[in-house]
XYZ file of C-alpha atoms in Angstrom:
555
model
C 0.802 18.398 6.202
C 0.685 16.192 9.300
C -0.857 18.350 11.928
C -1.568 16.489 14.737
C -0.400 13.023 16.548
C -2.397 11.530 19.767
C -0.098 9.078 21.717
C -2.162 6.818 24.375
C -0.362 4.144 26.256
C 2.730 4.142 23.342
C 5.706 2.926 24.480
C 6.656 5.397 27.242
C 4.094 8.003 26.445
C 0.883 7.632 28.953
C -1.299 10.513 26.846
C 0.345 12.927 24.291
C -1.274 15.306 21.696
C 1.142 17.043 19.839
C 0.097 19.883 17.288
C 3.029 19.767 14.535
C 3.722 23.285 12.665
C 4.442 23.497 8.588
C 7.926 23.857 7.312
C 10.759 23.090 9.622
C 10.141 20.973 12.713
C 13.307 19.824 14.777
C 13.059 17.176 18.146
C 15.698 17.602 20.612
C 16.170 15.544 24.365
C 19.072 13.909 26.020
C 20.040 10.495 25.355
C 17.083 7.968 26.739
C 14.510 10.603 26.803
C 12.592 8.471 24.163
C 13.256 11.482 21.135
C 12.156 8.384 18.511
C 8.664 8.021 20.016
C 6.761 10.724 17.842
C 8.864 8.776 14.953
C 7.753 5.202 15.763
C 4.358 6.543 16.388
C 3.700 8.351 13.577
C 5.683 4.980 11.516
C 3.264 2.443 13.463
C 0.053 4.728 11.945
C 1.628 4.144 8.409
C 1.262 0.758 8.545
C 5.099 -0.211 9.679
C 5.227 -3.457 11.661
C 5.070 -3.053 15.437
C 5.406 -5.321 18.376
C 4.313 -5.435 21.697
C 7.111 -3.380 22.844
C 4.905 -0.216 22.240
C 2.039 -0.988 24.188
C 3.377 1.089 27.634
C 4.076 -1.609 30.499
C 0.505 -2.116 32.735
C -1.568 -1.490 29.949
C -3.754 -3.804 26.779
C -2.894 -1.485 24.134
C -2.149 1.121 22.828
C -3.642 3.654 20.554
C -2.016 6.519 18.042
C -3.698 8.347 15.837
C -2.207 10.632 12.892
C -3.813 13.918 11.238
C -2.896 14.974 7.937
C -4.217 18.077 5.811
C -4.385 17.710 2.512
C -5.177 19.599 -1.044
C -8.024 18.543 -3.311
C -5.907 16.737 -6.546
C -3.248 15.739 -5.133
C -2.084 12.294 -4.271
C -3.137 11.287 -1.626
C -6.588 12.796 -2.601
C -6.959 10.912 -5.798
C -6.638 7.652 -3.116
C -9.106 8.132 -0.970
C -11.295 8.795 -4.110
C -10.528 5.442 -5.939
C -10.978 4.075 -2.393
C -14.227 5.867 -1.172
C -12.305 7.462 2.217
C -12.307 11.208 0.966
C -15.154 13.762 2.744
C -15.416 16.940 2.854
C -13.177 18.027 5.709
C -9.844 17.780 3.742
C -8.480 15.699 6.700
C -6.822 12.432 6.474
C -7.021 10.587 9.983
C -4.800 7.769 10.463
C -5.430 5.062 13.710
C -3.565 2.218 14.614
C -4.477 0.300 18.035
C -1.423 -1.816 18.673
C -2.704 -4.812 21.657
C -0.778 -6.363 24.449
C -1.179 -9.433 22.659
C 0.362 -8.923 19.363
C -2.371 -7.784 17.413
C -2.880 -4.908 15.789
C -5.905 -2.937 13.714
C -6.203 0.017 11.694
C -8.282 2.567 10.143
C -8.268 5.122 7.893
C -11.289 8.102 8.272
C -12.539 5.800 10.589
C -13.104 2.942 8.642
C -11.186 -0.425 9.318
C -8.316 -0.892 6.564
C -5.352 -3.244 5.927
C -2.243 -2.585 6.623
C -1.351 -3.024 3.212
C -3.769 0.030 2.632
C -2.047 2.372 5.467
C 1.411 1.743 3.494
C -0.218 2.273 0.359
C -1.637 6.015 1.324
C 1.739 6.302 3.705
C 4.403 6.650 0.815
C 2.057 9.151 -0.685
C 2.185 11.072 2.916
C 5.494 10.905 4.309
C 9.463 9.863 3.343
C 11.406 8.655 5.774
C 15.112 8.985 5.781
C 17.276 7.277 8.859
C 20.820 7.472 10.232
C 21.486 4.162 8.484
C 20.483 5.497 4.915
C 24.798 5.773 4.488
C 24.707 1.913 4.168
C 22.732 1.958 0.962
C 25.632 4.048 -0.747
C 27.461 0.846 -0.885
C 25.233 -1.395 -2.459
C 25.946 -1.660 -6.101
C 22.060 -0.943 -7.323
C 21.944 2.662 -5.503
C 23.553 4.606 -8.157
C 21.668 3.699 -11.058
C 18.519 3.793 -8.541
C 19.126 7.136 -7.407
C 20.409 8.920 -11.063
C 17.098 7.550 -11.979
C 14.934 8.747 -9.558
C 16.438 11.857 -9.367
C 15.966 12.495 -13.194
C 11.986 11.330 -13.144
C 13.657 7.563 -15.516
C 10.593 6.014 -13.662
C 8.885 5.322 -16.798
C 11.465 4.582 -19.544
C 12.986 2.258 -16.618
C 9.518 0.339 -16.471
C 9.446 0.093 -20.472
C 12.544 -1.981 -20.072
C 11.561 -3.451 -17.745
C 8.191 -5.099 -19.674
C 10.183 -5.683 -23.147
C 12.680 -7.394 -20.957
C 10.307 -9.426 -19.606
C 8.138 -9.948 -22.722
C 11.515 -10.877 -24.645
C 12.360 -13.805 -22.288
C 8.817 -15.050 -22.148
C 9.307 -15.255 -26.028
C 12.284 -17.384 -25.527
C 10.578 -19.737 -23.383
C 7.605 -20.355 -26.057
C 10.159 -20.717 -28.513
C 11.751 -23.633 -26.519
C 8.302 -24.414 -25.435
C 7.533 -25.110 -29.394
C 10.579 -27.178 -29.970
C 10.869 -29.352 -26.774
C 7.313 -29.941 -27.339
C 6.762 -30.995 -31.346
C 7.098 -35.045 -30.378
C 4.099 -35.167 -27.942
C 2.479 -31.924 -29.575
C 0.028 -34.054 -32.413
C -0.843 -36.795 -29.745
C -1.504 -34.312 -26.884
C -3.970 -32.016 -29.374
C -5.905 -35.109 -31.080
C -6.400 -36.045 -26.910
C -7.284 -32.384 -25.954
C -10.186 -32.441 -29.550
C -11.679 -35.656 -27.785
C -12.248 -34.554 -24.827
C -13.322 -30.996 -25.818
C -16.067 -33.084 -27.902
C -16.737 -34.614 -25.210
C -17.599 -32.067 -22.760
C -19.083 -29.525 -25.861
C -22.993 -29.677 -24.665
C -22.514 -30.789 -21.120
C -20.754 -27.397 -20.604
C -23.226 -25.491 -22.249
C -25.317 -25.892 -19.004
C -24.704 -24.807 -15.313
C -24.523 -27.429 -13.409
C -25.618 -26.150 -9.790
C -28.960 -24.953 -11.411
C -29.532 -28.332 -13.010
C -28.928 -29.265 -9.337
C -31.208 -26.761 -7.295
C -34.167 -27.738 -10.017
C -33.975 -31.286 -9.445
C -33.845 -30.993 -5.580
C -36.997 -28.809 -5.676
C -38.749 -31.269 -7.736
C -38.032 -33.191 -5.722
C -39.746 -32.351 -2.954
C -42.406 -30.323 -4.794
C -45.017 -32.005 -2.382
C -43.186 -31.321 0.856
C -42.375 -27.176 -0.331
C -46.071 -27.342 -1.488
C -47.573 -28.403 1.695
C -44.974 -26.048 4.094
C -46.089 -23.131 1.565
C -49.965 -23.501 2.475
C -49.743 -23.678 5.974
C -47.250 -20.473 5.751
C -50.149 -18.677 3.420
C -52.612 -19.808 5.809
C -51.770 -18.573 9.054
C -50.362 -15.506 7.021
C -54.003 -15.092 5.944
C -56.601 -17.323 4.841
C -57.319 -18.700 7.935
C -60.416 -17.426 10.623
C -57.579 -15.803 12.890
C -54.485 -15.316 11.016
C -51.544 -13.348 11.698
C -52.295 -10.041 9.191
C -55.272 -9.774 11.266
C -54.374 -10.281 14.301
C -50.965 -7.110 12.988
C -54.108 -5.140 12.036
C -55.738 -5.393 15.436
C -52.916 -4.051 17.657
C -52.156 -1.304 15.278
C -55.146 0.390 15.611
C -55.028 -0.202 19.349
C -51.425 1.595 19.137
C -52.286 4.217 17.278
C -55.072 6.303 18.732
C -51.873 6.246 21.560
C -49.033 7.270 18.943
C -49.785 11.034 19.787
C -49.151 10.491 23.931
C -45.247 8.936 24.011
C -42.960 9.287 21.237
C -41.616 5.229 22.687
C -45.163 4.250 21.493
C -45.098 5.974 18.305
C -41.802 4.317 17.451
C -43.473 1.160 18.112
C -46.953 2.028 16.319
C -44.236 2.654 13.266
C -41.671 -0.521 13.523
C -45.307 -2.759 13.278
C -46.398 -0.822 10.358
C -43.206 -1.302 8.783
C -43.611 -5.247 9.304
C -47.160 -5.324 8.679
C -45.900 -4.067 4.993
C -43.205 -6.676 4.495
C -45.534 -9.124 5.907
C -47.890 -7.884 2.481
C -45.288 -8.429 0.828
C -44.362 -11.728 1.507
C -47.920 -13.023 1.322
C -48.568 -11.701 -1.967
C -45.065 -13.345 -2.662
C -46.083 -16.786 -1.463
C -48.955 -16.697 -3.585
C -47.253 -16.089 -6.620
C -44.467 -18.436 -5.899
C -47.991 -21.386 -4.931
C -49.856 -20.520 -8.372
C -46.045 -21.117 -10.617
C -45.788 -24.136 -8.774
C -46.588 -27.518 -11.224
C -44.653 -30.825 -11.177
C -43.719 -32.227 -14.185
C -42.181 -35.761 -14.232
C -40.526 -35.699 -17.425
C -38.538 -32.812 -16.566
C -37.783 -34.753 -13.266
C -35.875 -37.643 -15.396
C -34.513 -34.836 -18.142
C -32.822 -33.210 -14.712
C -31.815 -36.927 -13.890
C -30.177 -37.955 -17.009
C -28.249 -35.005 -16.827
C -27.021 -35.286 -13.461
C -25.885 -38.429 -14.479
C -23.774 -37.090 -17.374
C -22.776 -34.699 -15.156
C -21.469 -37.249 -12.750
C -19.853 -39.738 -15.169
C -17.684 -37.033 -16.788
C -16.566 -35.791 -13.297
C -15.279 -39.531 -12.155
C -13.567 -40.549 -15.907
C -11.179 -36.463 -15.868
C -11.180 -36.971 -11.806
C -12.939 -33.766 -10.416
C -15.646 -32.338 -9.308
C -18.876 -31.658 -11.489
C -19.090 -27.940 -11.014
C -15.301 -27.936 -12.284
C -16.298 -29.481 -15.452
C -16.633 -26.139 -17.149
C -13.046 -24.886 -15.778
C -11.248 -28.097 -17.221
C -12.796 -27.489 -20.298
C -11.937 -23.794 -20.811
C -8.280 -25.040 -19.494
C -8.096 -27.572 -22.437
C -9.253 -24.878 -24.656
C -6.021 -22.523 -23.848
C -4.322 -25.143 -23.879
C -4.929 -26.341 -27.180
C -4.626 -23.210 -28.716
C -1.213 -22.681 -27.187
C -0.478 -26.088 -29.296
C -1.732 -25.201 -32.246
C 0.275 -21.863 -32.257
C 3.747 -23.523 -31.125
C 3.122 -25.420 -34.941
C 5.600 -23.191 -36.515
C 8.777 -22.409 -34.070
C 10.226 -20.482 -36.906
C 7.222 -18.190 -36.014
C 7.969 -18.074 -32.317
C 11.656 -17.306 -33.900
C 11.279 -14.328 -35.364
C 8.961 -12.982 -32.735
C 11.695 -13.822 -30.587
C 14.269 -11.208 -32.672
C 11.076 -8.661 -32.950
C 10.794 -9.067 -29.146
C 15.264 -8.463 -28.706
C 14.752 -5.978 -31.035
C 12.231 -4.044 -28.809
C 13.824 -4.382 -26.008
C 17.154 -2.837 -27.222
C 15.620 0.122 -28.415
C 13.902 0.824 -25.304
C 17.211 -0.374 -23.408
C 19.510 1.976 -25.574
C 17.581 4.591 -24.996
C 17.429 4.392 -21.179
C 21.336 4.120 -21.628
C 21.384 7.413 -22.835
C 19.229 9.494 -21.491
C 20.976 7.949 -18.204
C 23.947 9.182 -19.645
C 23.121 12.389 -20.424
C 21.553 13.220 -17.023
C 24.685 12.014 -15.190
C 26.614 14.747 -15.552
C 25.392 17.612 -14.536
C 23.561 15.464 -11.919
C 27.634 14.255 -11.018
C 28.005 18.103 -10.777
C 25.834 19.003 -8.701
C 26.089 16.499 -6.418
C 29.843 17.673 -6.117
C 28.925 21.412 -5.370
C 26.364 20.218 -2.564
C 28.999 18.266 -1.024
C 31.626 20.865 -1.123
C 29.978 22.957 0.935
C 30.002 19.979 3.713
C 33.967 20.476 5.063
C 34.300 18.509 1.351
C 36.193 21.518 -0.507
C 38.178 19.309 -2.524
C 35.102 16.651 -3.540
C 34.956 15.389 -7.133
C 32.061 13.327 -8.037
C 31.236 11.048 -11.458
C 29.481 8.476 -12.848
C 31.357 5.415 -14.784
C 29.628 3.576 -17.073
C 30.477 -0.334 -17.755
C 28.560 -1.915 -20.374
C 27.223 -5.657 -19.250
C 27.834 -8.707 -20.778
C 24.841 -9.739 -20.663
C 21.875 -7.184 -20.991
C 18.918 -7.935 -18.099
C 16.131 -5.950 -17.319
C 17.882 -3.172 -15.580
C 19.259 -1.638 -18.936
C 23.154 -2.031 -20.684
C 25.331 -0.981 -18.099
C 26.705 -0.842 -14.568
C 26.715 2.557 -12.734
C 28.988 2.739 -10.272
C 29.380 6.214 -8.566
C 32.873 7.462 -8.834
C 34.376 9.668 -5.386
C 37.277 11.559 -4.737
C 38.130 13.925 -1.377
C 41.079 15.556 -2.805
C 42.601 17.072 -5.275
C 44.947 15.553 -7.699
C 43.456 11.878 -7.371
C 41.560 9.602 -9.449
C 38.003 9.401 -8.718
C 37.757 5.464 -7.184
C 34.409 3.618 -6.413
C 32.389 5.113 -3.145
C 32.935 2.431 -0.902
C 35.984 1.742 -1.710
C 37.669 5.284 -0.851
C 34.697 7.485 1.200
C 35.395 7.402 5.098
C 33.023 6.997 7.587
C 32.368 10.744 7.976
C 32.360 11.083 4.286
C 29.777 9.107 3.914
C 27.241 10.432 6.359
C 27.748 13.476 4.826
C 27.310 12.322 1.300
C 24.484 10.065 2.170
C 22.579 13.616 3.517
C 23.343 15.189 0.471
C 22.111 12.633 -1.335
C 18.569 12.377 0.141
C 18.299 16.202 0.670
C 18.386 15.892 -3.066
C 15.928 13.376 -3.734
C 13.572 14.974 -1.034
C 13.638 17.772 -3.434
C 11.802 15.357 -5.815
C 9.517 13.565 -3.690
C 5.847 13.911 -3.859
C 5.186 13.241 -0.527
C 4.753 16.996 1.812
C 5.908 15.205 4.824
C 9.679 13.997 4.979
C 11.339 12.768 8.363
C 14.972 12.870 9.069
C 15.991 10.604 11.898
C 19.281 11.496 12.906
C 20.811 11.630 9.051
C 23.690 14.146 10.747
C 25.479 12.056 12.965
C 29.060 12.584 12.346
C 28.465 16.180 11.141
C 29.339 19.437 13.941
C 30.456 22.697 14.100
C 30.055 25.368 10.839
C 28.951 21.676 8.794
C 25.989 20.948 10.863
C 25.036 25.170 9.966
C 25.033 23.776 6.654
C 23.017 20.790 6.954
C 20.479 23.019 8.815
C 20.567 25.900 5.804
C 19.715 23.128 3.825
C 17.161 21.467 5.635
C 15.615 25.062 6.607
C 15.470 25.882 2.468
C 13.718 22.580 1.714
C 11.370 23.020 4.457
C 10.212 26.257 1.800
C 8.552 23.681 0.243
C 7.434 20.207 2.661
C 7.023 19.516 5.887
C 10.196 18.237 7.582
C 10.307 16.722 10.949
C 14.032 15.839 11.862
C 15.491 14.363 15.302
C 18.312 16.003 15.577
C 21.893 15.844 18.475
C 23.289 19.524 16.652
C 22.594 22.266 18.100
C 23.475 24.020 15.026
C 20.741 21.907 12.700
C 17.980 22.641 15.462
C 18.634 26.460 15.812
C 17.793 26.414 11.900
C 14.298 25.018 12.757
C 10.398 26.749 12.633
C 9.611 25.004 15.309
C 11.033 23.086 18.147
C 9.686 20.107 19.567
C 10.942 18.474 23.116
C 11.206 15.244 24.744
C 11.796 14.922 28.494
C 11.640 11.400 30.824
C 9.532 12.616 33.837
C 10.465 9.869 36.721
C 7.144 8.822 37.158
C 5.797 5.068 37.523
C 6.019 3.800 35.233
C 8.515 5.633 33.322
C 6.868 8.059 31.255
C 8.108 10.748 28.249
C 6.845 13.887 27.375
C 7.125 16.472 23.643
C 6.646 20.151 24.750
C 6.231 22.767 21.729
C 9.439 25.266 23.029
C 9.032 29.015 23.032
C 11.954 31.059 21.800
C 13.746 31.487 25.519
C 13.245 28.385 25.971
C 14.310 27.279 22.793
C 17.770 29.559 23.820
C 18.233 27.166 26.859
C 17.800 23.912 24.887
C 20.623 25.042 22.271
C 22.628 26.317 25.447
C 22.272 22.094 26.774
C 22.857 20.549 23.406
C 26.044 23.163 23.000
C 26.976 22.868 26.719
C 25.827 19.712 28.826
C 24.486 19.687 31.899
C 25.773 23.298 33.377
C 24.842 26.113 31.153
C 27.105 29.351 31.437
C 27.005 32.675 29.824
C 29.242 31.554 27.215
C 26.622 28.778 26.057
C 23.479 31.033 26.399
C 25.104 33.268 24.466
C 26.157 31.113 20.938
C 22.878 29.941 21.258
C 21.507 33.390 20.642
C 23.984 33.357 17.689
C 22.914 30.173 16.292
C 19.251 31.684 16.779
C 20.026 34.937 14.936
C 21.907 33.191 12.499
C 18.470 31.830 11.711
C 16.531 34.627 10.918
C 19.826 36.825 9.693
C 19.590 33.793 6.956
C 16.153 34.341 6.444
C 15.973 37.765 5.787
C 18.480 37.574 2.742
């Protein structure tokens, strides 16, 4: 659940701190007041793209923080645990800073994070529905996607995609086998000779040989410098360890007189311990070193072999092992292509597996389609479309695809006695907006996200229809938290929290968001229904709208 938003120098907001309640929350305000301010800020915290327009005029950066509460064992809790970002607070803090230069930075629970991580976590927390969502209804894939999402068909849908991909891959392999027959034998012989030549070389690590050769080449200088260091540390008449011991004795008697001196004394003690370890390790290193001319010659020979083969195969010496592995893989694939008939059998098996999965998906889609269309019909009828009727139409595809066996259309009619036609062909703009609204609410019932954001999705409706939409959202808010920008008083009256966005005539201009008390809510509802001049009639109407909210809640 979203509990708090803080906006600093974000667009029209100078400094805003907003507490968000559980349930149904609405944002209202006059045109141009900045109603999208809160949703834009939330989107920025969820990893969406931003630009310099979000930085308040005259500021060098915008700073937004969103705080969410979450339950243990929830998807977001599991995500936090997987990314080692969980703590005992039970909260998620998302922060985004947008600079006037165009750069931005992000944090999750105080740790710097990428935008992809913000988006990934954001999808688990918030689902956004906009006023433009109705255009999705006109896209051919939408009915199928909506049916699958509402019916929880994600797993069988993915199985069809996977088996289709596997079938297509076996087709390509079989064709490659047929194409490779002419040159396969010659290529196998070449690869076998190359692998034989590199077989002994790749048993060694080029970097290790190079490093050992370099160490032996500089053996004399290494020993001289190590001996000098050991002498300075521990063996000279006035060595570093002795000097350090003297310093420690001098400071030890004063350590109890000052906290700062005590810290300095402790730091030098730690330094002495580190130097003791380094001295012991250095002495051990010197004792173990010896110059072996025969080993030097052996390493030189190995390096020459590496460089010769690298020149021959036009690569770097350290990459010979990768080339060897690549050739091995290619040789295995060529041997697997020896029998195109075997691959043809694999193609048929993969095809049958795909068809079985696709037929199962088609069957369950057809079974779910009728009751879902009936449910959609009943919901849409409430929105001043009493004769609305929906049905899904399945048309077999000429060529099966990763999406299944059928092209799925959503048919609609708003008039009794007129056959249902494809939605995009017969629905008016007002009908589309209402249908989109119902489909979004139905989808929201199935989402895992605990916060649903509706951005002016009630555009194009009014009166009793708007009241029903408000009830739909209020019912949905019994299970999830809802944020909704609206121009409809009938929708706003059904909310649990009413946030008012107001523009202030400062220089530069700014916007603020306040949570309204009951009397303030009635005045705002009256403004929404009656305009600037609020009369006794509009006040009474606003009070009646609020009373309907409480009457509905008590039923």
